[in-house]
Amino acid sequence: MTAVGIDAMEIWTGKLKLDLAETFAPAQGDDPGKYTKGLGLHASSFPDVHEDIVTMAANAAHRLMDRKGLEPEDIGRIDVATESSFDNSKPVSTYVAGCLEKVYDGDFHHANKGERKFACISGTQSLDDAYNWIRADRHRGRAAIVIATDTALYARDDPGEATQGAGAVAMLVAEDPDLLELSPEQGFGSADETDFLKPNQQFPSVDGKRSVNVYLARMREALDDFASVSGDIHPEDYPLIPFHTPFPGMVRKAAALGYRHIIRDTEIEDELAEEIGYQPVPEAFDSDDEFYEAIREYTDSLTETERYQAWYGETIDPTLEISRHVGNWYTGSVHIARAAGLKHARENGRDLDGTELLVASYGSGAQAEVHAEKVVEGWEDEIAQLNIDEQIRTRYEMSFEEYEQIHDVHNHDTEADAEAFTDPSEEFVFDGWGRMGERTYKYVE
Ligand code: CAA
C-alpha cells in the first residue's frame, strides 16, 4: 500500500502579540501566575488590521507551494478547516484559491474545494478527507492542501479571553510524503455535548469548566477506541504525543489522565506500585465521590513520580513550545503541537526515523480522535524550513489599549477603524468589501 500523509507544512501566525503576564493580567487585576503557571500561556497572537482567516491561510499556503515548487495544476483539493468563518455559504477555500491565483499563472478551477466544521477537530478531519481522497485513487496524481485557520476571539471579559490566539497551518497531503505517514487506524470518542458553541454568533458561549471535563472524557473514549483497533498502546512507545492545545494546562491534565489510563494493569503500574500503590478500583469504594477522590489522589502522586516526569518532559512538554507563545488557534492547535514537538526533536538531535507519533485531536461539541503518524526518514529537512520562531519574535507587541482597539476591529458587531501596526510585505492582505458584501484581498509586493 502506497504511503499517504503530510508531505510538508507551513505555519503563519497573526502579526500582533499580547503579553498575558505583563500586559493582560495587570489590566484584568489577575496574578500573572494564573497565565504562566496555571494555563501555561505567556502570550497570544492576534491578526493585524489587514489580516484575517483568509490572509493567514493564503499566506501559509503560498509559502508551502513556493517552497515545494508547486503550481496550481499540482493541487486537486483545497480543504479549509475553521470555526471563524464569516459566510454560511461561500467557503473560505474559494477566497484562498482566489488569493493564490493572483500570484500564480495557472488556476485551481479543477480542484475540489470545501470547508469543514466541527470545532477544533475539523483540521484533523480535513486531513482525513484528503487522505481518503488519495487512498480512493480519485486524485489523478495530484496533492491536497489542507489549511486550518482561525481567529480565536472571545467576548471581552469572558474567562476564555485568556486563551485567545490567531494563525493558520497549511499542510500538503500527498503520496510518499516527506514528513509523516498517516495510520489507517483511528479511535473516536464522540457525544452530543453543549460545552462550547457559537449558534450563529461570532464569540463562543462557553461553559469553561465543563469544556475541560468533556475534553478529558471524550479523549479517554478515543484512546480506548484506538487501542481496540491498533492493539494495546504503551505511552512510552511514542517519542511525541501532540494533543489539541487550547492552553498548555489543558494538555497537562489530559496527559496525566491518558498516561494513568494506559498504564492500568501493565508492568508500568506494577513498577510504580512500590512508590504510589495501585490505581483505585470502583468496587473498593462505597460511593462514586470517594472513588473519584481516590483517583484524583493517585493521579497527583503519579505526576510526581520520576518516571512520569521524565516521560512528560520528553513526550509532551516539547509539543507545547509554540502554543505557549501564540495561544489557542482552534483548528490549527494540534497541528502546531505536532510541529513544535518535531522542531524540538530536530533541534535536540533526536533520531525519530521510523518512529510513530500518537496524535490526539479534539473539538468541542464534542469529539476526540486519536491516530498514529510514522515519521519519515529525512523529516528534519522539512522541519528545518519552518520560520515560526522568527515570526513569533518579530510580532508587534500591543499595549492593553491597542489590544482593546484590535479586538474591536475584528468584532463583527463594532465599526472600529484603526491604522495597521505592521507594514505588510510580500503577503496577501484584506483590502475592503465587494459589491455583494464579500471580503476582497490583494497581494502586497
Ligand atoms: N498561580 C498558579 N496557578 C494559578 C494561579 C496562580 N496565581 N491562579 C490560577 N491558577 C490556576 C488555577 O488553579 C487553574 O488551574 P487548574 O485548572 O489546574 O486548577 C488555572 O490556573 C486556570 O485558572 P482558573 O480555573 O481560575 O481560570 P478561569 O476559570 O478564569 O478560566 C478556563 C479557565 C475555564 C479554561 C477559561 O480560560 C476558558 O473558558 N477557556 C475557554 C474554553 C477552553 O479552552 N476549554 C478547554 C477545553 S475545550 C477545547 O479544548 C476546545 C477549544 O479549543 C476551545
Tab-separated table of N, CA, C and O and ligand atoms in Angstrom, residues 31-34 37-39 83 120 154 158-163 195-196 206-209 211-212 215 244 246-247 250 252-253 328 330 362-364, ligand 1:
chain	number	residue	atom	x	y	z
A	31	ASP	N	-3.342	37.714	38.970
A	31	ASP	CA	-1.955	37.343	39.239
A	31	ASP	C	-1.379	36.760	37.945
A	31	ASP	O	-1.996	35.860	37.349
A	32	PRO	N	-0.209	37.226	37.488
A	32	PRO	CA	0.370	36.687	36.240
A	32	PRO	C	0.557	35.176	36.273
A	32	PRO	O	0.515	34.516	35.237
A	33	GLY	N	0.726	34.609	37.496
A	33	GLY	CA	0.913	33.160	37.628
A	33	GLY	C	-0.275	32.361	37.097
A	33	GLY	O	-0.124	31.218	36.677
A	34	LYS	N	-1.462	32.963	37.097
A	34	LYS	CA	-2.628	32.261	36.546
A	34	LYS	C	-2.374	31.909	35.080
A	34	LYS	O	-2.780	30.844	34.602
A	37	LYS	N	1.738	29.970	34.873
A	37	LYS	CA	1.812	28.661	35.557
A	37	LYS	C	0.510	27.877	35.383
A	37	LYS	O	0.521	26.721	34.987
A	38	GLY	N	-0.636	28.502	35.711
A	38	GLY	CA	-1.912	27.788	35.670
A	38	GLY	C	-2.284	27.350	34.258
A	38	GLY	O	-2.401	26.163	33.967
A	39	LEU	N	-2.460	28.329	33.379
A	39	LEU	CA	-2.845	27.993	31.995
A	39	LEU	C	-1.628	27.585	31.161
A	39	LEU	O	-1.778	26.915	30.136
A	83	GLU	N	-13.358	27.520	12.515
A	83	GLU	CA	-14.593	27.802	13.246
A	83	GLU	C	-14.778	29.309	13.369
A	83	GLU	O	-15.485	29.797	14.231
A	120	CYS	N	-12.630	22.479	16.917
A	120	CYS	CA	-11.182	22.408	16.674
A	120	CYS	C	-10.737	21.126	15.991
A	120	CYS	O	-9.607	21.032	15.509
A	154	TYR	N	-12.686	35.654	22.038
A	154	TYR	CA	-13.808	35.501	22.966
A	154	TYR	C	-14.354	36.896	23.262
A	154	TYR	O	-13.665	37.901	23.051
A	158	ASP	N	-14.923	37.536	29.055
A	158	ASP	CA	-15.249	36.106	29.171
A	158	ASP	C	-13.972	35.423	29.696
A	158	ASP	O	-12.866	35.806	29.314
A	159	PRO	N	-14.092	34.395	30.567
A	159	PRO	CA	-12.875	33.710	31.041
A	159	PRO	C	-12.006	33.177	29.892
A	159	PRO	O	-10.780	33.075	30.016
A	160	GLY	N	-12.630	32.867	28.751
A	160	GLY	CA	-11.874	32.363	27.606
A	160	GLY	C	-10.949	33.406	26.997
A	160	GLY	O	-10.038	33.063	26.224
A	161	GLU	N	-11.143	34.695	27.356
A	161	GLU	CA	-10.312	35.766	26.793
A	161	GLU	C	-8.822	35.504	27.070
A	161	GLU	O	-7.957	35.974	26.344
A	162	ALA	N	-8.560	34.737	28.137
A	162	ALA	CA	-7.172	34.418	28.480
A	162	ALA	C	-6.528	33.475	27.474
A	162	ALA	O	-5.297	33.335	27.437
A	163	THR	N	-7.335	32.801	26.674
A	163	THR	CA	-6.793	31.730	25.819
A	163	THR	C	-6.965	32.032	24.330
A	163	THR	O	-7.059	31.118	23.526
A	195	ASP	N	-20.836	22.209	25.465
A	195	ASP	CA	-19.787	22.779	26.320
A	195	ASP	C	-19.232	24.083	25.744
A	195	ASP	O	-18.782	24.956	26.468
A	196	PHE	N	-19.269	24.186	24.420
A	196	PHE	CA	-18.680	25.346	23.724
A	196	PHE	C	-19.363	25.398	22.371
A	196	PHE	O	-19.319	24.436	21.617
A	206	VAL	N	-19.438	29.593	26.232
A	206	VAL	CA	-18.590	28.525	26.789
A	206	VAL	C	-18.949	28.240	28.230
A	206	VAL	O	-19.117	29.163	29.028
A	207	ASP	N	-19.033	26.966	28.525
A	207	ASP	CA	-19.068	26.537	29.922
A	207	ASP	C	-17.661	25.986	30.166
A	207	ASP	O	-17.369	24.823	29.899
A	208	GLY	N	-16.773	26.895	30.618
A	208	GLY	CA	-15.332	26.603	30.642
A	208	GLY	C	-14.968	25.345	31.412
A	208	GLY	O	-14.269	24.465	30.903
A	209	LYS	N	-15.438	25.251	32.649
A	209	LYS	CA	-15.056	24.098	33.490
A	209	LYS	C	-15.586	22.799	32.869
A	209	LYS	O	-14.923	21.776	32.848
A	211	SER	N	-16.184	22.321	29.736
A	211	SER	CA	-15.463	22.031	28.488
A	211	SER	C	-14.188	21.229	28.773
A	211	SER	O	-13.808	20.357	28.006
A	212	VAL	N	-13.571	21.527	29.915
A	212	VAL	CA	-12.350	20.790	30.291
A	212	VAL	C	-12.696	19.326	30.562
A	212	VAL	O	-12.025	18.406	30.091
A	215	TYR	N	-13.591	17.466	27.334
A	215	TYR	CA	-12.343	17.159	26.593
A	215	TYR	C	-11.749	15.851	27.140
A	215	TYR	O	-11.422	14.924	26.387
A	244	HIS	N	-4.484	18.285	21.074
A	244	HIS	CA	-5.116	19.585	20.858
A	244	HIS	C	-4.801	20.446	22.090
A	244	HIS	O	-4.993	20.002	23.222
A	246	PRO	N	-5.715	23.899	23.681
A	246	PRO	CA	-6.361	25.210	23.849
A	246	PRO	C	-5.494	26.102	24.738
A	246	PRO	O	-5.480	27.321	24.591
A	247	PHE	N	-4.790	25.458	25.682
A	247	PHE	CA	-3.771	26.107	26.529
A	247	PHE	C	-2.978	24.955	27.134
A	247	PHE	O	-3.526	23.859	27.363
A	250	MET	N	-4.282	22.547	29.861
A	250	MET	CA	-5.273	21.526	29.481
A	250	MET	C	-4.559	20.225	29.115
A	250	MET	O	-4.997	19.125	29.476
A	252	ARG	N	-1.632	19.338	30.162
A	252	ARG	CA	-1.067	18.768	31.396
A	252	ARG	C	-2.086	17.806	32.033
A	252	ARG	O	-1.753	16.717	32.449
A	253	LYS	N	-3.358	18.224	32.053
A	253	LYS	CA	-4.400	17.364	32.632
A	253	LYS	C	-4.632	16.139	31.747
A	253	LYS	O	-4.753	15.017	32.231
A	328	ASN	N	-4.474	29.835	21.663
A	328	ASN	CA	-5.285	28.807	21.003
A	328	ASN	C	-5.535	29.190	19.545
A	328	ASN	O	-6.004	30.291	19.270
A	330	TYR	N	-7.478	27.095	17.743
A	330	TYR	CA	-8.598	26.194	17.465
A	330	TYR	C	-8.191	25.061	16.510
A	330	TYR	O	-7.506	24.143	16.904
A	362	TYR	N	-9.082	17.168	19.235
A	362	TYR	CA	-10.341	17.345	19.970
A	362	TYR	C	-11.123	18.526	19.415
A	362	TYR	O	-10.521	19.541	19.013
A	363	GLY	N	-12.426	18.396	19.374
A	363	GLY	CA	-13.297	19.519	19.028
A	363	GLY	C	-14.471	19.539	19.991
A	363	GLY	O	-15.045	18.490	20.309
A	364	SER	N	-14.816	20.723	20.461
A	364	SER	CA	-15.961	20.838	21.370
A	364	SER	C	-17.224	20.434	20.639
A	364	SER	O	-17.310	20.519	19.417
B	1	CAA	N1	-0.538	30.707	40.113
B	1	CAA	C1	-0.584	29.444	39.595
B	1	CAA	N2	-1.730	28.901	39.104
B	1	CAA	C2	-2.871	29.639	39.136
B	1	CAA	C3	-2.884	30.939	39.674
B	1	CAA	C4	-1.659	31.473	40.182
B	1	CAA	N3	-1.582	32.703	40.696
B	1	CAA	N4	-4.143	31.417	39.572
B	1	CAA	C5	-4.898	30.447	38.998
B	1	CAA	N5	-4.126	29.377	38.736
B	1	CAA	C6	-4.506	28.119	38.073
B	1	CAA	C7	-5.833	27.553	38.541
B	1	CAA	O1	-5.695	26.758	39.713
B	1	CAA	C8	-6.244	26.750	37.339
B	1	CAA	O2	-5.505	25.541	37.285
B	1	CAA	P1	-6.280	24.132	37.477
B	1	CAA	O3	-7.309	24.064	36.397
B	1	CAA	O4	-5.198	23.107	37.308
B	1	CAA	O5	-6.895	24.181	38.829
B	1	CAA	C9	-5.722	27.585	36.150
B	1	CAA	O6	-4.718	28.441	36.702
B	1	CAA	C10	-6.778	28.465	35.488
B	1	CAA	O7	-7.367	29.269	36.485
B	1	CAA	P2	-8.958	29.326	36.620
B	1	CAA	O8	-9.538	27.951	36.571
B	1	CAA	O9	-9.313	30.176	37.784
B	1	CAA	O10	-9.294	30.091	35.272
B	1	CAA	P3	-10.687	30.540	34.710
B	1	CAA	O11	-11.802	29.870	35.414
B	1	CAA	O12	-10.696	32.012	34.655
B	1	CAA	O13	-10.623	30.020	33.198
B	1	CAA	C11	-10.840	28.340	31.552
B	1	CAA	C12	-10.038	28.829	32.750
B	1	CAA	C13	-12.152	27.753	32.047
B	1	CAA	C14	-10.046	27.260	30.837
B	1	CAA	C15	-11.138	29.521	30.603
B	1	CAA	O14	-9.949	30.110	30.141
B	1	CAA	C16	-12.000	29.154	29.418
B	1	CAA	O15	-13.214	29.123	29.484
B	1	CAA	N6	-11.347	28.886	28.224
B	1	CAA	C17	-12.055	28.581	27.006
B	1	CAA	C18	-12.532	27.158	26.961
B	1	CAA	C19	-11.391	26.164	26.802
B	1	CAA	O16	-10.342	26.461	26.286
B	1	CAA	N7	-11.652	24.940	27.249
B	1	CAA	C20	-10.685	23.870	27.087
B	1	CAA	C21	-11.357	22.570	26.740
B	1	CAA	S1	-12.417	22.788	25.323
B	1	CAA	C22	-11.358	22.786	23.978
B	1	CAA	O17	-10.240	22.361	24.072
B	1	CAA	C23	-11.878	23.346	22.684
B	1	CAA	C24	-11.257	24.688	22.467
B	1	CAA	O18	-10.207	24.803	21.869
B	1	CAA	C25	-11.962	25.878	22.997
